[in-house]
Short mmCIF file of C-alpha atoms in Angstrom, two decimals:
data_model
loop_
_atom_site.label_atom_id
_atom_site.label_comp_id
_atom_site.label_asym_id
_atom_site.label_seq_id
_atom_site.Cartn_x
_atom_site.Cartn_y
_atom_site.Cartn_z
CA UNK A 786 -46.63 17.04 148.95
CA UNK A 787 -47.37 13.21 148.42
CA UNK A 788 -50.92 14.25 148.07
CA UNK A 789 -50.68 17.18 145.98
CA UNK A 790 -48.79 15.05 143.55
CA UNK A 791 -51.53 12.37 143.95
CA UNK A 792 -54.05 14.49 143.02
CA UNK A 793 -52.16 16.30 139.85
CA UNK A 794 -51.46 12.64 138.85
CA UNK A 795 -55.05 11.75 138.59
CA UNK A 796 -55.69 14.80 137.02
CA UNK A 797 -52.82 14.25 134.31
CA UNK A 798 -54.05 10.43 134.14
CA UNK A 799 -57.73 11.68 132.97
CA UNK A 800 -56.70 14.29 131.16
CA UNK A 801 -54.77 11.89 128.86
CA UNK A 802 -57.93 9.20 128.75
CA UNK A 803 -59.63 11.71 127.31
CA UNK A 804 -57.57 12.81 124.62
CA UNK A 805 -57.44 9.06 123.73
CA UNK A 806 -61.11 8.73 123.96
CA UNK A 807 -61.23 12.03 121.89
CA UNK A 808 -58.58 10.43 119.41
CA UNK A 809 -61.08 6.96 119.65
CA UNK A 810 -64.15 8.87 118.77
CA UNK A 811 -62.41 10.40 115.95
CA UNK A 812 -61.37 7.17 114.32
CA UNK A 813 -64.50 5.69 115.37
CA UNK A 814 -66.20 8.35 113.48
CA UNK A 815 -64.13 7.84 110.57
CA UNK A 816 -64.76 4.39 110.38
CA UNK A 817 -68.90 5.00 109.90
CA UNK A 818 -67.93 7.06 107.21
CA UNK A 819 -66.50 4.39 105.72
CA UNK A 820 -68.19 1.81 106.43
CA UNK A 821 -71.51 3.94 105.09
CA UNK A 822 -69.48 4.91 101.89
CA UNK A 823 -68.66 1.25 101.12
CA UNK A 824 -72.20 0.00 101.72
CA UNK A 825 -73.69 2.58 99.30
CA UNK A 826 -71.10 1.84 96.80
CA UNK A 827 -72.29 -1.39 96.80
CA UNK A 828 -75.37 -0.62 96.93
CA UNK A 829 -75.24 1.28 93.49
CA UNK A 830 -73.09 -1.69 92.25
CA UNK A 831 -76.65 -4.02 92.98
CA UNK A 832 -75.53 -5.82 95.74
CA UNK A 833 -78.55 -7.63 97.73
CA UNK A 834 -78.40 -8.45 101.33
CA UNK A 835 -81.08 -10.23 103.02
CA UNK A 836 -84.01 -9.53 104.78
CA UNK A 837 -87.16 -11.19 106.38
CA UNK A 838 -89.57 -8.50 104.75
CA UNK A 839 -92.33 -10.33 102.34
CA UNK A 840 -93.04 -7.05 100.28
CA UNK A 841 -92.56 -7.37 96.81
CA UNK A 842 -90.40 -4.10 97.66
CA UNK A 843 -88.13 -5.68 99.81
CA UNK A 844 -85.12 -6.37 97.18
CA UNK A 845 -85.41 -2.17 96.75
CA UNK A 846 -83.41 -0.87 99.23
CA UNK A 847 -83.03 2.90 97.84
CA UNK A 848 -86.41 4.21 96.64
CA UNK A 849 -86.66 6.16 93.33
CA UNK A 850 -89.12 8.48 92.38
CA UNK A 851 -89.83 11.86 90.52
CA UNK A 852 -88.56 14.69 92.63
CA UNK A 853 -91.00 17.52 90.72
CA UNK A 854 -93.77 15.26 93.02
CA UNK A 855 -92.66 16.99 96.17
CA UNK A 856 -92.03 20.10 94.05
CA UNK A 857 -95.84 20.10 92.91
CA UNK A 858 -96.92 19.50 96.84
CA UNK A 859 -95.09 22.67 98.25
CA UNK A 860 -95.34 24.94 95.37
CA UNK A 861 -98.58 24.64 94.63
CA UNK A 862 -100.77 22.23 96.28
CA UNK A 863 -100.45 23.71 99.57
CA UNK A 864 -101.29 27.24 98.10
CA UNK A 865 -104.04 26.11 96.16
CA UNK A 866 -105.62 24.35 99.77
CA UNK A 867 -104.96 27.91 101.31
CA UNK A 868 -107.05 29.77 98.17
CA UNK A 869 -109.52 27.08 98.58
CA UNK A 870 -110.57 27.81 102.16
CA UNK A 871 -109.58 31.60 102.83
CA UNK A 872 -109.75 32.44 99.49
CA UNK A 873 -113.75 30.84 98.73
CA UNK A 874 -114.67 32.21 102.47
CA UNK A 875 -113.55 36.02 100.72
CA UNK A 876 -115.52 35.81 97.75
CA UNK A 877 -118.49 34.59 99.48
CA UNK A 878 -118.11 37.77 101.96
CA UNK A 879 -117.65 40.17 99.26
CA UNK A 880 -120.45 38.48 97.25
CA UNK A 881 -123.00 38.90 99.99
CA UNK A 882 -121.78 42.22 100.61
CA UNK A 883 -123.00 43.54 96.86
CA UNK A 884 -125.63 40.66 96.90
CA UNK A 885 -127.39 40.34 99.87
CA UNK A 886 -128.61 37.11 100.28
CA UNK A 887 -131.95 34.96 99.05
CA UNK A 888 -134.71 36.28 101.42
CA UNK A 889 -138.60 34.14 101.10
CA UNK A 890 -140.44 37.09 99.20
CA UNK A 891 -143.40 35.84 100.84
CA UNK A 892 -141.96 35.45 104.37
CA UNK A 893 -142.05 32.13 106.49
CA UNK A 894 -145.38 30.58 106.26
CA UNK A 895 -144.88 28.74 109.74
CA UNK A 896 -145.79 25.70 107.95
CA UNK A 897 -142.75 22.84 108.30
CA UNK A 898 -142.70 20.18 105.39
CA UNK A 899 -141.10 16.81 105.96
CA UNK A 900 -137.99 16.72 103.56
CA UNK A 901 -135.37 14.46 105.80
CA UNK A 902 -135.49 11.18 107.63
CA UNK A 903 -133.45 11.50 110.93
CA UNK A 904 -131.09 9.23 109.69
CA UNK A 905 -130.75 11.16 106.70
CA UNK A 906 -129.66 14.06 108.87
CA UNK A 907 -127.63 12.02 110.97
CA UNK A 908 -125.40 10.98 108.17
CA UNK A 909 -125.36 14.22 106.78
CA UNK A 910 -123.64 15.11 110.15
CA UNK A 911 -122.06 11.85 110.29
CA UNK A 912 -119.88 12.68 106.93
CA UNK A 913 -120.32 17.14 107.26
CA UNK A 914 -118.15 16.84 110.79
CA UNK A 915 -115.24 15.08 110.55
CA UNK A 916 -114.87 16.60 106.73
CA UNK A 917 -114.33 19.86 108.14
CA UNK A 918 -111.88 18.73 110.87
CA UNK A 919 -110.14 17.06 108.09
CA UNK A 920 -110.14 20.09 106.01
CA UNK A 921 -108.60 21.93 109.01
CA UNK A 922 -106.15 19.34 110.21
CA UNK A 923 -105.39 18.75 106.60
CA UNK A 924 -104.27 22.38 105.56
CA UNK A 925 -101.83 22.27 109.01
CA UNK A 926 -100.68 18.95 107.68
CA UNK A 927 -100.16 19.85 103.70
CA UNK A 928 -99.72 23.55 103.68
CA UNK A 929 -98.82 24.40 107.78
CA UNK A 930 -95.27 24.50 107.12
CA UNK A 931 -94.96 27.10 104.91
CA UNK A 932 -97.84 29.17 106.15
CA UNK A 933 -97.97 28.29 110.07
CA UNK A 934 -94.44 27.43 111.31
CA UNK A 935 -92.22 30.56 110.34
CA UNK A 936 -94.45 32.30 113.01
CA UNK A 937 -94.50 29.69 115.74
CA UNK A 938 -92.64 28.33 118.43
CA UNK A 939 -90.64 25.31 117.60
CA UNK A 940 -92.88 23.39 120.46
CA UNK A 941 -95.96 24.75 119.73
CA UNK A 942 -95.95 24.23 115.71
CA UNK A 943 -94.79 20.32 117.11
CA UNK A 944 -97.39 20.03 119.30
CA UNK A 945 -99.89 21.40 116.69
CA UNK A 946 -98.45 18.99 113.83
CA UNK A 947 -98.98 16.26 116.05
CA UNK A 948 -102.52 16.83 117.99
CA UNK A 949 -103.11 18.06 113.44
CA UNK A 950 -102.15 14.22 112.70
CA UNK A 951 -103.87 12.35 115.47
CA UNK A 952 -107.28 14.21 114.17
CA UNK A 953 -106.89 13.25 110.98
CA UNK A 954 -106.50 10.04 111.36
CA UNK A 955 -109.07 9.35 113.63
CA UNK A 956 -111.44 11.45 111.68
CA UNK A 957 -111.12 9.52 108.38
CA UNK A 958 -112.67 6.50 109.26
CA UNK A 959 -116.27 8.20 109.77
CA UNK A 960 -115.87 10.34 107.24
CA UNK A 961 -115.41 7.62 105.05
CA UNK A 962 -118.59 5.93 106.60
CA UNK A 963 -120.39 8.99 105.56
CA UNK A 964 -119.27 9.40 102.10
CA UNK A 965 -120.14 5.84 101.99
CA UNK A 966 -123.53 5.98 102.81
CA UNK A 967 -124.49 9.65 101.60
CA UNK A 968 -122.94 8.40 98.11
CA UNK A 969 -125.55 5.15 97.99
CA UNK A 970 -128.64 6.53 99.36
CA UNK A 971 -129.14 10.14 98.17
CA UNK A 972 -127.64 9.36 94.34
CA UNK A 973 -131.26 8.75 92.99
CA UNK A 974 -132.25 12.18 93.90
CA UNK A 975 -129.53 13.42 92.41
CA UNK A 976 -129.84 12.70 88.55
CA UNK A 977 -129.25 15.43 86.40
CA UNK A 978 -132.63 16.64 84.71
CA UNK A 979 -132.77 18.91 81.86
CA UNK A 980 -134.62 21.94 83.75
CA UNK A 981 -130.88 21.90 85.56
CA UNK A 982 -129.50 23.57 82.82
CA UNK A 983 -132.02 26.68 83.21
CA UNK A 984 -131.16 26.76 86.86
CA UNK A 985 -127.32 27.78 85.89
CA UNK A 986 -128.20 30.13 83.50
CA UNK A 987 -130.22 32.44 85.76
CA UNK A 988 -127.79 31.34 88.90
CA UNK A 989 -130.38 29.50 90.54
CA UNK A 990 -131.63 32.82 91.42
CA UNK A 991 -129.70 33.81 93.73
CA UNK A 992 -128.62 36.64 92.09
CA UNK A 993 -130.61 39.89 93.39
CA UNK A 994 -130.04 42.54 90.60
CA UNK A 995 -129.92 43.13 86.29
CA UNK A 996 -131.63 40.42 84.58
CA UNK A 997 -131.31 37.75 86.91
CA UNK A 998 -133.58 39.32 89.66
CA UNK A 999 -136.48 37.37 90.89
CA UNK A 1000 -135.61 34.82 89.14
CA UNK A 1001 -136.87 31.26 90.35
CA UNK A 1002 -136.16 28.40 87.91
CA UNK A 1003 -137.48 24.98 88.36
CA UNK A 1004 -135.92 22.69 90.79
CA UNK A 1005 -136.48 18.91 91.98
CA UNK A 1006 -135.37 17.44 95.07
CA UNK A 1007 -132.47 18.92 94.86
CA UNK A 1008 -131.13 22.06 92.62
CA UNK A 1009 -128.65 21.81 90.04
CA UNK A 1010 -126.03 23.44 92.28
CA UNK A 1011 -126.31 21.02 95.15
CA UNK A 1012 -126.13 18.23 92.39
CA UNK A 1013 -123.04 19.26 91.09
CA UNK A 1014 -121.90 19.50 95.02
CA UNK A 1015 -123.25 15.48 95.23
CA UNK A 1016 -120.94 14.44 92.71
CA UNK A 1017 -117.65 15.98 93.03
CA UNK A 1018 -118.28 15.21 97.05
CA UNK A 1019 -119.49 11.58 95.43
CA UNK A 1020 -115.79 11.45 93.02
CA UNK A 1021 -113.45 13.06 94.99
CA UNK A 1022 -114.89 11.51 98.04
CA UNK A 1023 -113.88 8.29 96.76
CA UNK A 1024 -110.86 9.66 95.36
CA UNK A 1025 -109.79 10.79 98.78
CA UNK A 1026 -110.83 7.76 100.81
CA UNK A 1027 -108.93 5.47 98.65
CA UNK A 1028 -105.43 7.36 98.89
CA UNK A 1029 -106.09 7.78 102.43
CA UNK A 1030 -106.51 4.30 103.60
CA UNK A 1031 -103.01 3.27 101.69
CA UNK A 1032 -101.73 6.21 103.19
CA UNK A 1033 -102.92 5.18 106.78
CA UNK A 1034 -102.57 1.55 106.79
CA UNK A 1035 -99.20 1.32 105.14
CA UNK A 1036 -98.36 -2.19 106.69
CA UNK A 1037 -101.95 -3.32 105.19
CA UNK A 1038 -101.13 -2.18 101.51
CA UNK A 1039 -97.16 -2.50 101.24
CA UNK A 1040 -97.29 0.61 98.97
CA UNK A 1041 -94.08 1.45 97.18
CA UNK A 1042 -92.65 4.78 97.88
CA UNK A 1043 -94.12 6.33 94.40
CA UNK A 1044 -96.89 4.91 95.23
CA UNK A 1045 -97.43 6.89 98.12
CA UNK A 1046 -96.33 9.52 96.23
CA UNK A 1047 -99.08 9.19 94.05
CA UNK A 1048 -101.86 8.96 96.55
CA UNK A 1049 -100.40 11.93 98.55
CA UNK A 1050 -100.73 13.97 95.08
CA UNK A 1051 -104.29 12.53 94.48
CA UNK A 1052 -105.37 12.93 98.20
CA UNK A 1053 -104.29 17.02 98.09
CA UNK A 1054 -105.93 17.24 94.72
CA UNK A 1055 -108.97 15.92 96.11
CA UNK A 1056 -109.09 17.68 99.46
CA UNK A 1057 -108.98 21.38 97.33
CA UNK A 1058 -111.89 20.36 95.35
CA UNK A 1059 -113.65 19.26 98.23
CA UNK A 1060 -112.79 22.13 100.27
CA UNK A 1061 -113.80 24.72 97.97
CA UNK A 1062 -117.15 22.79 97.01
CA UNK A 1063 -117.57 22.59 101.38
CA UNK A 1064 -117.68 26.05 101.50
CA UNK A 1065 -119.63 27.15 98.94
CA UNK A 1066 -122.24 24.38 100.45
CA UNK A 1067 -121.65 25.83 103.89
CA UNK A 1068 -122.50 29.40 102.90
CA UNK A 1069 -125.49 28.92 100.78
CA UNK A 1070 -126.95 26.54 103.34
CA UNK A 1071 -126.29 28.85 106.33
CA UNK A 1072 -125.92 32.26 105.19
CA UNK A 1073 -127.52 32.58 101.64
CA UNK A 1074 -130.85 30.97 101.41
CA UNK A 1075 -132.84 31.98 104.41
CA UNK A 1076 -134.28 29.07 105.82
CA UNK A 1077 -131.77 26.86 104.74
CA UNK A 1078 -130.18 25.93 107.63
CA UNK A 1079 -132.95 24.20 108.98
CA UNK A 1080 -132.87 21.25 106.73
CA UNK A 1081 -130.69 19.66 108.74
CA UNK A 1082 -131.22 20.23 111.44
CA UNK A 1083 -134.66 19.34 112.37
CA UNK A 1084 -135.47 18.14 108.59
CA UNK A 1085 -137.95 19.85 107.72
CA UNK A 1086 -138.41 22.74 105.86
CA UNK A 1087 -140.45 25.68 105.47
CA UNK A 1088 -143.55 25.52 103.27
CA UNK A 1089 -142.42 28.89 101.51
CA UNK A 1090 -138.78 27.67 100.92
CA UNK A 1091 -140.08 24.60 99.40
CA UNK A 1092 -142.12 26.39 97.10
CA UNK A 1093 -139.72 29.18 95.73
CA UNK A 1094 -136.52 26.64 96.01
CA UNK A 1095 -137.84 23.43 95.21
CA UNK A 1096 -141.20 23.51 93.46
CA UNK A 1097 -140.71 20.71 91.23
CA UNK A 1098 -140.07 18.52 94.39
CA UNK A 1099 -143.27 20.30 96.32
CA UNK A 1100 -145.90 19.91 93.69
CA UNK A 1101 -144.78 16.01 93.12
CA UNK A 1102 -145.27 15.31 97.04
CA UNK A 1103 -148.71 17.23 97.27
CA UNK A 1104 -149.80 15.07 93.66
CA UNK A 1105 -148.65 11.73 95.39
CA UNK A 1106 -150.05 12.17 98.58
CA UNK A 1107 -146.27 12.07 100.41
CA UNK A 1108 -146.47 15.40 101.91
CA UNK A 1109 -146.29 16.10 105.78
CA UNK A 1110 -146.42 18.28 107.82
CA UNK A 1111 -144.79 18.66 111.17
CA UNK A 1112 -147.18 18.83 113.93
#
């Protein structure tokens, strides 16, 4: 019996510690409360504690900014990324599907013209890779929440948010290298010229029925399409590498939280724009103009491209003696 009463003892004994623990918690709980209540009260009153921060932001403890900011990012700036990338890929599909696309009316000639240095390409490739992992991480990162997470897993949308963010960032520095160096050594053949304005009107001649049909207006180095495509890539480029280095090196720039704000606003902004000029450049390099593609890859071109896409360019290398051949 001894034992028995032991053992109902014990249980009695720790039955009653934790009812006082319980009770403890409780009033430990309580306590937070309080204690959190008093210290935002006094923060509102404009009390100032001290800190060893050396950010001119260090005296702020509770950040203030514009709600409608975040409003802007989910309501529209994540649809507008969405209608940027799905949305231009559609048109372009449905356009080729009344269209066709820009065949050589006089076939390949088999003749390759130098256009592009190596390095040329390289940069090209240099800047045109990590910009389209950054458009794709980017739309998970901006827009993947509304569009992406209702319909995954909770571990697989983390996972994905996270392997989304590590790409990003790594991505962005050679991006930026070849914005950078696409922006300072390809802007002199990129000057508008007044023959560009003929080139929109007949739609560069891409178009392959009514009035526009066979239609081949002057063109330079470069069209008046891909010149436009230079320049917002040149604007927003810049645009987008500025916001994005205060947004990745916080601790470097000491940004103030409407700051960041601000560059998150300008970096989405700039990402649409660039994403809907990317694919338009993607689809009339690979899929529209036959013999596109080749540009950059090899850089060279074919004789017969040159001369129905660029004759302006073509007849200046044969008059100054620059043209080659690839042998």
């Amino acid at each position: 019996m001894n034992k028995w009463f032991k053992h109902i003892g014990l249980a009695i004994a720790l039955l009653f510690s934790a009812v006082c623990l319980a009770n403890g918690g409780d009033e430990l709980a309580n306590q937070v409360q309080q204690s959190d209540a008093q210290i935002w009260a006094q923060l509102k009153d404009g009390v100032q504690g001290y800190t060893a921060s050396k950010s001119e932001f260090h005296a702020q403890p509770i950040n203030t900014y514009d709600l409608r900011a975040l409003e802007l990012r989910s309501d529209w700036l994540a649809p507008a990324l969405m209608a940027a990338l799905f949305g231009m890929i559609i048109i372009f599909i449905l356009f080729i599907k009344v269209n066709g696309i820009s065949k050589l009316h006089h076939g390949f000639s088999g003749k390759m013209v130098y256009r592009w240095s190596k390095f040329d390409v390289s940069i090209h490739w240099l800047g045109a890779i990590p910009c389209l992992l950054l458009i794709l991480t980017g739309l998970v990162l901006l827009a993947g929440r509304f569009f992406f997470q209702p319909y995954l897993g909770e571990g697989v949308w983390a996972a994905l948010v996270n392997g989304a963010k590590q790409v990003h960032d790594v991505m962005a520095i050679p991006f930026m290298l070849g914005w950078a160096l696409m922006t300072v050594l390809w802007a002199k053949n990129q000057l508008p010229k007044m023959y560009d304005v003929k080139w929109f009107m007949v739609v560069g001649g891409y178009i392959n029925f009514g009035p526009f049909k066979g239609k081949h207006p002057d063109a330079g180095f470069a069209n008046a399409g891909e010149k436009m495509w230079f320049w917002a890539f040149a604007l927003f480029g810049f645009v987008i590498s500025a916001s994005g280095m205060l947004l990745l090196f916080p601790n470097l720039f000491e940004p103030s939280r409407t700051l960041s704000l601000i560059a998150l606003i300008l970096h989405s902004v700039s990402a649409i724009v660039i994403c809907a000029f990317s694919i338009v450049h993607i689809f009339m390099a690979t899929v529209m103009s036959e013999g596109g593609m080749e540009c950059m890859v090899s850089g060279y071109c074919d004789e017969n491209w040159a001369t129905q896409h660029h004759n302006l360019w073509f007849d200046e290398i044969k008059a100054d003696g620059t043209l080659k051949y690839k042998e």
